[in-house]
GROMACS .gro file of C-alpha atoms in nm:
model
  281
    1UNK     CA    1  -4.537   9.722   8.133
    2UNK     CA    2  -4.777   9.939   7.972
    3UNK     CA    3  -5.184   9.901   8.118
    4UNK     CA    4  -5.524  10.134   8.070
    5UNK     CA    5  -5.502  10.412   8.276
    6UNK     CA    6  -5.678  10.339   8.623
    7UNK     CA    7  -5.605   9.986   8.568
    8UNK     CA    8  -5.427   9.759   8.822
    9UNK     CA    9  -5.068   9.636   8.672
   10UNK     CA   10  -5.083   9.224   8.531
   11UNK     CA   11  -4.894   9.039   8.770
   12UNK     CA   12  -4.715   8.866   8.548
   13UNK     CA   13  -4.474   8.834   8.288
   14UNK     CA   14  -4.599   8.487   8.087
   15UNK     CA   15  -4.918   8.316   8.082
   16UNK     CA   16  -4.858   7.956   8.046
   17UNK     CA   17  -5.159   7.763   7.914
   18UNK     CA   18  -5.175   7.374   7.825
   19UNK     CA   19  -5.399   7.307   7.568
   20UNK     CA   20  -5.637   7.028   7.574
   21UNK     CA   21  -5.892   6.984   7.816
   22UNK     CA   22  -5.756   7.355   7.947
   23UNK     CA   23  -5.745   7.672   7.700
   24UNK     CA   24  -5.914   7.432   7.430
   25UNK     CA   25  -6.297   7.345   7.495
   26UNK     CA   26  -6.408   6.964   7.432
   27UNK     CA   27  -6.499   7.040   7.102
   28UNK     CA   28  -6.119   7.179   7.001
   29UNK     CA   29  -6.217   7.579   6.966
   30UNK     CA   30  -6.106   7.869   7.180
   31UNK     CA   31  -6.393   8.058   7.293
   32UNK     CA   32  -6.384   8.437   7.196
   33UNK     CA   33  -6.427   8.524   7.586
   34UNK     CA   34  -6.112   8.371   7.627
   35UNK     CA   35  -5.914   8.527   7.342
   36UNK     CA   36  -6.027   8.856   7.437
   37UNK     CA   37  -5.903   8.789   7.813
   38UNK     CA   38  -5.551   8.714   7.603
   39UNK     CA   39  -5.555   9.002   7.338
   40UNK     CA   40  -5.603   9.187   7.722
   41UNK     CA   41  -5.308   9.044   7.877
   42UNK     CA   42  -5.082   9.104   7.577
   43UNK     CA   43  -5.222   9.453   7.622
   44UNK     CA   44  -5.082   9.429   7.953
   45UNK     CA   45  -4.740   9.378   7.871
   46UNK     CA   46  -4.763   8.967   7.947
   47UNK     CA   47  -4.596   8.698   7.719
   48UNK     CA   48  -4.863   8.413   7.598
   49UNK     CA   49  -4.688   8.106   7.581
   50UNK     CA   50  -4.897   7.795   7.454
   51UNK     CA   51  -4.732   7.455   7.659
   52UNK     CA   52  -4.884   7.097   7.501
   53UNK     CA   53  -4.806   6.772   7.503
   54UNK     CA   54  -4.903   6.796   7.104
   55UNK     CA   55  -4.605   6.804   6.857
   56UNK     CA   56  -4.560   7.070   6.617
   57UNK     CA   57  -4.777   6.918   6.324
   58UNK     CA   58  -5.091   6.854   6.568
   59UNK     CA   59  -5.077   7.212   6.765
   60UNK     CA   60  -4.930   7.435   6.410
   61UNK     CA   61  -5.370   7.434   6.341
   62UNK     CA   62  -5.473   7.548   6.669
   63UNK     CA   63  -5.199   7.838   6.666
   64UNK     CA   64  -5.306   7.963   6.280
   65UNK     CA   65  -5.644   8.006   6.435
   66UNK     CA   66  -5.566   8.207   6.714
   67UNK     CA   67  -5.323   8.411   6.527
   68UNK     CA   68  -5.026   8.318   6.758
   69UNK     CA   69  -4.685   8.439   6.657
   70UNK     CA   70  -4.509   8.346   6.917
   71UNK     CA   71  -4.271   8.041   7.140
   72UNK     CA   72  -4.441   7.696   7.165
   73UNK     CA   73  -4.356   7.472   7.371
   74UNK     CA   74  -4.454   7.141   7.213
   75UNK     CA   75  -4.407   6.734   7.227
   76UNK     CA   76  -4.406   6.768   7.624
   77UNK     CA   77  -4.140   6.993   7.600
   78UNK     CA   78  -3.902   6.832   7.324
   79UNK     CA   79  -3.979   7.073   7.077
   80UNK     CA   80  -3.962   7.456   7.090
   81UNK     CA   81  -4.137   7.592   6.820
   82UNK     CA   82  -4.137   7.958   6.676
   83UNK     CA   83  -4.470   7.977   6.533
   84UNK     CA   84  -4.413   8.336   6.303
   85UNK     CA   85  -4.161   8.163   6.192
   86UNK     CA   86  -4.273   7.865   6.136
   87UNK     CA   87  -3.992   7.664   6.260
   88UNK     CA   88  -3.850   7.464   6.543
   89UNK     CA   89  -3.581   7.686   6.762
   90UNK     CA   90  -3.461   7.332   6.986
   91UNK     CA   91  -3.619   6.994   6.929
   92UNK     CA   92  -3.511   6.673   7.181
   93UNK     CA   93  -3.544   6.312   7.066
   94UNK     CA   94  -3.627   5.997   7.213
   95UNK     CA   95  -3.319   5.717   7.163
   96UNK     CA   96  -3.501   5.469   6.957
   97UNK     CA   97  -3.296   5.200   7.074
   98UNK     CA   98  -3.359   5.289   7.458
   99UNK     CA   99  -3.745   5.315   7.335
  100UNK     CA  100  -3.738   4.944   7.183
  101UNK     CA  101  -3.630   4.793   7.526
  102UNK     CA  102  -3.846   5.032   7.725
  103UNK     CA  103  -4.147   4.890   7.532
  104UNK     CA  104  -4.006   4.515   7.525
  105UNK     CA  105  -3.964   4.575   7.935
  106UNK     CA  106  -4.325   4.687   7.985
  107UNK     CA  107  -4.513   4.394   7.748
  108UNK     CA  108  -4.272   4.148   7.932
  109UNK     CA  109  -4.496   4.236   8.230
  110UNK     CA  110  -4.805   4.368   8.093
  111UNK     CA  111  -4.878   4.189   7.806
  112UNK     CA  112  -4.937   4.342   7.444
  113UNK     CA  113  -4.982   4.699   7.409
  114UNK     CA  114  -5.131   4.938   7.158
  115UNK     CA  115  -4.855   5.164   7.036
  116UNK     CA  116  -4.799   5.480   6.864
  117UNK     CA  117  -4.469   5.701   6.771
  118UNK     CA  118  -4.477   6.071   6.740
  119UNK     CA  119  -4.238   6.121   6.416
  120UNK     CA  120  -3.999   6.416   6.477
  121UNK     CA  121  -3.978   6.729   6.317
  122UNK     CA  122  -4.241   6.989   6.152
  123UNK     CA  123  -4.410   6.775   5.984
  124UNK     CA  124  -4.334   6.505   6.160
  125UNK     CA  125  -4.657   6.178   6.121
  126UNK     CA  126  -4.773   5.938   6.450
  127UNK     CA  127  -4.762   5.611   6.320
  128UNK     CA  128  -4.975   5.347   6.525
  129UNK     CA  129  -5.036   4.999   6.517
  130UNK     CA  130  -5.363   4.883   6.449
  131UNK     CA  131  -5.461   4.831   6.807
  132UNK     CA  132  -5.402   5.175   6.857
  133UNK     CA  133  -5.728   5.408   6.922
  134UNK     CA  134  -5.655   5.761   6.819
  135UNK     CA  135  -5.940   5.894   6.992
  136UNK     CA  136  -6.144   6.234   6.849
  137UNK     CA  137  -5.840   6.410   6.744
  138UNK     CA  138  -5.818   6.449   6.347
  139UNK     CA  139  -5.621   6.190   6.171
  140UNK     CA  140  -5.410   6.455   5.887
  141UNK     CA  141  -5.118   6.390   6.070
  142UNK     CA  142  -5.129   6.004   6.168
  143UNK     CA  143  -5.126   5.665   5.965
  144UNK     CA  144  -5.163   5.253   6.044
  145UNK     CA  145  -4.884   5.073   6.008
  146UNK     CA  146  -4.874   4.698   5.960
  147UNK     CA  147  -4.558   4.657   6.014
  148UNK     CA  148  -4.411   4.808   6.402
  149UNK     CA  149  -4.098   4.812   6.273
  150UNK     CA  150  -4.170   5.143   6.047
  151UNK     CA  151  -4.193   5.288   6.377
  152UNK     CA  152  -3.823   5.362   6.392
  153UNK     CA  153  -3.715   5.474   6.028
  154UNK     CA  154  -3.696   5.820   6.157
  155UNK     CA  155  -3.648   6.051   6.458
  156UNK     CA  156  -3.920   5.984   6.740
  157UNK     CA  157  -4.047   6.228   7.056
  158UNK     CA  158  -4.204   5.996   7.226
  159UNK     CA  159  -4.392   5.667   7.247
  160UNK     CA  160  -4.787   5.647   7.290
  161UNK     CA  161  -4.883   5.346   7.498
  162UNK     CA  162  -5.237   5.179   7.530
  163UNK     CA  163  -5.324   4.869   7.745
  164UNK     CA  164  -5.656   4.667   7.673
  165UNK     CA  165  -5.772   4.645   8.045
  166UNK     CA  166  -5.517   4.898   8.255
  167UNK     CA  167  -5.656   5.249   8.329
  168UNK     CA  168  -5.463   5.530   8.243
  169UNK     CA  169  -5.323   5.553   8.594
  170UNK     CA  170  -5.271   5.220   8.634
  171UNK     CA  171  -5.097   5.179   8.291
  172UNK     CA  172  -4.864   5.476   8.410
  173UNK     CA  173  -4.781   5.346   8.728
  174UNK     CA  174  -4.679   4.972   8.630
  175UNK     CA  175  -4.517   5.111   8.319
  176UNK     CA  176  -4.275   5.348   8.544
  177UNK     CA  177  -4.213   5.007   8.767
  178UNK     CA  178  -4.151   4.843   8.447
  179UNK     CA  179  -3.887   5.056   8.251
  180UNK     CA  180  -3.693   5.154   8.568
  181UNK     CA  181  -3.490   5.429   8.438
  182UNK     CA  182  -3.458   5.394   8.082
  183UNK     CA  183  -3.722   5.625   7.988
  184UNK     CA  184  -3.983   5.868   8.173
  185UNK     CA  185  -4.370   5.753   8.150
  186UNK     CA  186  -4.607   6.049   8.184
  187UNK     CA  187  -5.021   6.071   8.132
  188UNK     CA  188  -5.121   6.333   7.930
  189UNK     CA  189  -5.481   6.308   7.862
  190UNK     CA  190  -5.732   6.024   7.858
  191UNK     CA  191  -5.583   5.747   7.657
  192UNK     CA  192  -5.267   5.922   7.600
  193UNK     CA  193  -4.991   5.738   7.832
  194UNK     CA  194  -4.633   5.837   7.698
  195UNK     CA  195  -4.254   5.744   7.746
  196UNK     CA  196  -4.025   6.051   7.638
  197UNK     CA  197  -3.676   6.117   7.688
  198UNK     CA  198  -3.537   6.111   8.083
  199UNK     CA  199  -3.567   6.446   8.255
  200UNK     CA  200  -3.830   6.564   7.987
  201UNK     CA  201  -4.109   6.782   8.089
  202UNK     CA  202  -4.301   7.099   8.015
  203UNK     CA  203  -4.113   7.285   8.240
  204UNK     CA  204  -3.783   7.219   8.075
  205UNK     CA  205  -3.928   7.366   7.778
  206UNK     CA  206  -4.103   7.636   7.935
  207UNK     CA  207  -3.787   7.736   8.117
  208UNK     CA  208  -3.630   7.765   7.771
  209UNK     CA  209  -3.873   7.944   7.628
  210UNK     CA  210  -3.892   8.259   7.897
  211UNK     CA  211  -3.494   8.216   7.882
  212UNK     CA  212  -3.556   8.349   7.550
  213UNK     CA  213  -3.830   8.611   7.650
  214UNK     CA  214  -3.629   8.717   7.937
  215UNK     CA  215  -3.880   8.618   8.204
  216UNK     CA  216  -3.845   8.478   8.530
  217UNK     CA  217  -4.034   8.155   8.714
  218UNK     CA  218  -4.097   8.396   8.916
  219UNK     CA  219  -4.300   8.635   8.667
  220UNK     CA  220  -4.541   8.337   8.547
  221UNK     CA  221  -4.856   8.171   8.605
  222UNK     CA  222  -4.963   7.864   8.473
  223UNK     CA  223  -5.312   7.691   8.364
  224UNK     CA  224  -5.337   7.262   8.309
  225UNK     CA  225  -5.538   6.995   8.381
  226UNK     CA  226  -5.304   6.632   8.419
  227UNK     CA  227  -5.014   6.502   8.570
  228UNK     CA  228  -4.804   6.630   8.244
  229UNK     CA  229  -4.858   6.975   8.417
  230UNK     CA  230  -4.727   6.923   8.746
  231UNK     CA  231  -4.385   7.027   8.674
  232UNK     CA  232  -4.497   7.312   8.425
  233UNK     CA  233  -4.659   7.432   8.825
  234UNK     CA  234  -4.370   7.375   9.021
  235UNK     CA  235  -4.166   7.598   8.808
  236UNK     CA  236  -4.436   7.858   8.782
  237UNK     CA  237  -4.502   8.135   9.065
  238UNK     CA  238  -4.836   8.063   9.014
  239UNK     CA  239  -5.036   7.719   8.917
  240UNK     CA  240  -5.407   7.750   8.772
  241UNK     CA  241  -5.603   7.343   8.769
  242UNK     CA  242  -5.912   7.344   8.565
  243UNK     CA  243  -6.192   7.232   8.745
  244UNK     CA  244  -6.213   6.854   8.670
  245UNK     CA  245  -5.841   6.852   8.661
  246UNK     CA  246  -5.657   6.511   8.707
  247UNK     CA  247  -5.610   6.481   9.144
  248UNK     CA  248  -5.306   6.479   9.129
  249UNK     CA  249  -5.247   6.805   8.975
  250UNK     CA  250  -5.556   6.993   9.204
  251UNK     CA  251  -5.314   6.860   9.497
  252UNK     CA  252  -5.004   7.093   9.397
  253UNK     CA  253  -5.256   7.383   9.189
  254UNK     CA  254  -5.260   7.705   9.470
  255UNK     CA  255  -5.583   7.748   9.259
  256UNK     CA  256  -5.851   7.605   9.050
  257UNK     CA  257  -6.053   7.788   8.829
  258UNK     CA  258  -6.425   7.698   8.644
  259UNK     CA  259  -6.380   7.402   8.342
  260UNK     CA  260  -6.253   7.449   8.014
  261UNK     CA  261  -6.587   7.470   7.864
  262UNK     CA  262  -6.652   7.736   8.129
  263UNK     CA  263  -6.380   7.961   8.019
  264UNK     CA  264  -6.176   7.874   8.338
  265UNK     CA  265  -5.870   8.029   8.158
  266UNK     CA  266  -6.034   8.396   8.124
  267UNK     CA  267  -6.207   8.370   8.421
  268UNK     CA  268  -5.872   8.390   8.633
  269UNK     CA  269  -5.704   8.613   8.383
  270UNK     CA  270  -6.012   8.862   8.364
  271UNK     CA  271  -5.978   8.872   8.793
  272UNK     CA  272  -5.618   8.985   8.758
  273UNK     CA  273  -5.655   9.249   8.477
  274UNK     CA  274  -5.973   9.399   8.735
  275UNK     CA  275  -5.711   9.356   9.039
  276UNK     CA  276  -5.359   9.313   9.000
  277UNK     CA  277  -5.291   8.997   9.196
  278UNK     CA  278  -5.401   8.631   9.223
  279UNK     CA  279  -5.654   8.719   9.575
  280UNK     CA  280  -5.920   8.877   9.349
  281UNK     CA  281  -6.297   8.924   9.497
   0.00000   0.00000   0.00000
C-alpha cells in the first residue's frame, strides 16, 4: 500500500459508505472536503466502495458525478453493479409471487398501504400507486400506475411500503410480525420501509464485492446512518454512525462521527490518513 512519505499507513483496505443521509448531504451533493478525503484514501492504497439501498438507475447519477469507476453495491445488496462498466456483475430478485402474499399478509392486519416496486435491472423504473409519496428524490426513474397489477410485469428488488398513520418503526415492526418469514422488512430512510428477498442485506453484497477486490472484513470500515446498515457494521472491522443516525444503528456503531452535512465521512477518514488507526486525537 503505497502512502506520502512521513505519512502513517490507511488502516484499511475498503471504505464502505451508504449514501443518503451519510456520504450524500440533504441536498443530494458530495461536498468537495469529502471527495478530497476519498481521492486521499485511494491515494492510500484503500478500495471506495459506495453501499445504498438505491438501485442501479437511482445511484448510476450520483456515481457519474463523483467520477466512480468502481463495485456498487446497490438495491440493499441485490444488485452488484460495475460502474466503468456500466453493468450489473450479480443482481438478486424478489419472488413476485412470495411478494403478492407478503403484501396481502400485512394489509390483512394493517389496513391499505401505499406501495411501490423497484423494477429490476439497469434501467429498471419504481412504479407506485397513487397513494405512494416519493418524497424529494427526482422522479426520471419512477411512474403512477393505476392499475397495481403492472407492478409485477417484470423482475422486482424489492417492495416499498407506506402506512397512512404507522411510523416508520412501527410500520417495520408490525410488518415483520405480519409476513413471518416470507420476506425480510428493512427501514431504509424516512418513508422508505422495504420487503426484499430473505437473507438480503448490504453486507451480502458488500461481502461479494471485496470477494472480488480481494479484501477482508477484516480490512474495512464502514459509514451509515439506519437500520439497513447494521449488518453492513457487523461484517465490517470497523462501523462509522453519522451523528443523527437511526438508535438503533448508534447502539452497534464503535463510533460516530459529525452529520452528513458536517462532512462526518471526511472527518473520520482525514483522522486516519493524519494517524494510522481509528484512536485519532
Amino acid at each position: 500500500m503505497s502512502t506520502e512519505r512521513g505519512a502513517a499507513p490507511f488502516p484499511y483496505r475498503l471504505v464502505a459508505t451508504d449514501l443518503d443521509g451519510t456520504l450524500l448531504r440533504e441536498d443530494g451533493t458530495v461536498s468537495a472536503r469529502t471527495r478530497t478525503a476519498l481521492a486521499a484514501v485511494a491515494g492510500a492504497g484503500a478500495a471506495h466502495v459506495v453501499v445504498t439501498g438505491r438501485s442501479v438507475p437511482w445511484t448510476r447519477d450520483i456515481l457519474d458525478d463523483l467520477g466512480y469507476e468502481g463495485l456498487a453495491v446497490c438495491g440493499q445488496g441485490s444488485q452488484l453493479y460495475h460502474a466503468g462498466e456500466r453493468r450489473l456483475l450479480t443482481s438478486l430478485t424478489l419472488d413476485r409471487s412470495v411478494a403478492r402474499l407478503a403484501i396481502a399478509k400485512v394489509e390483512a392486519d394493517l389496513g391499505p398501504l401505499a406501495l411501490a416496486v423497484s423494477q429490476d435491472g439497469t434501467d429498471g423504473t419504481v412504479l407506485m400507486d397513487e397513494r405512494y409519496v416519493l418524497g424529494g428524490r427526482k422522479t426520471d426513474h419512477a411512474a403512477v400506475v393505476d392499475d397495481t397489477a403492472r407492478f409485477w410485469d417484470a423482475p422486482v428488488n424489492k417492495v416499498y411500503l407506506q402506512h397512512p398513520r404507522l411510523t416508520d418503526d412501527e410500520l417495520t415492526r408490525e410488518a415483520r410480525g405480519a409476513v413471518g418469514g416470507l420476506t425480510d422488512v428493512v427501514m431504509a430512510g424516512p418513508g422508505v420501509v422495504e420487503l426484499v428477498p430473505v437473507g438480503l442485506t448490504k453486507a451480502r453484497g458488500l461481502s461479494l464485492a471485496a470477494r472480488r477486490l480481494g479484501v477482508r472484513a477484516d480490512e474495512a470500515i464502514a459509514f451509515g446512518d439506519m437500520p439497513n446498515d447494521i449488518p453492513m457494521f457487523a461484517w465490517a472491522r470497523h462501523g462509522v454512525a453519522m451523528a443523527g443516525a437511526h438508535e438503533e444503528l448508534r447502539a452497534v456503531a464503535d463510533e460516530i462521527t459529525a452529520s452528513n452535512d458536517e462532512d462526518g465521512v471526511a472527518v473520520v477518514l482525514e483522522r486516519l490518513l493524519a494517524h494510522g488507526g481509528v484512536a485519532g486525537a
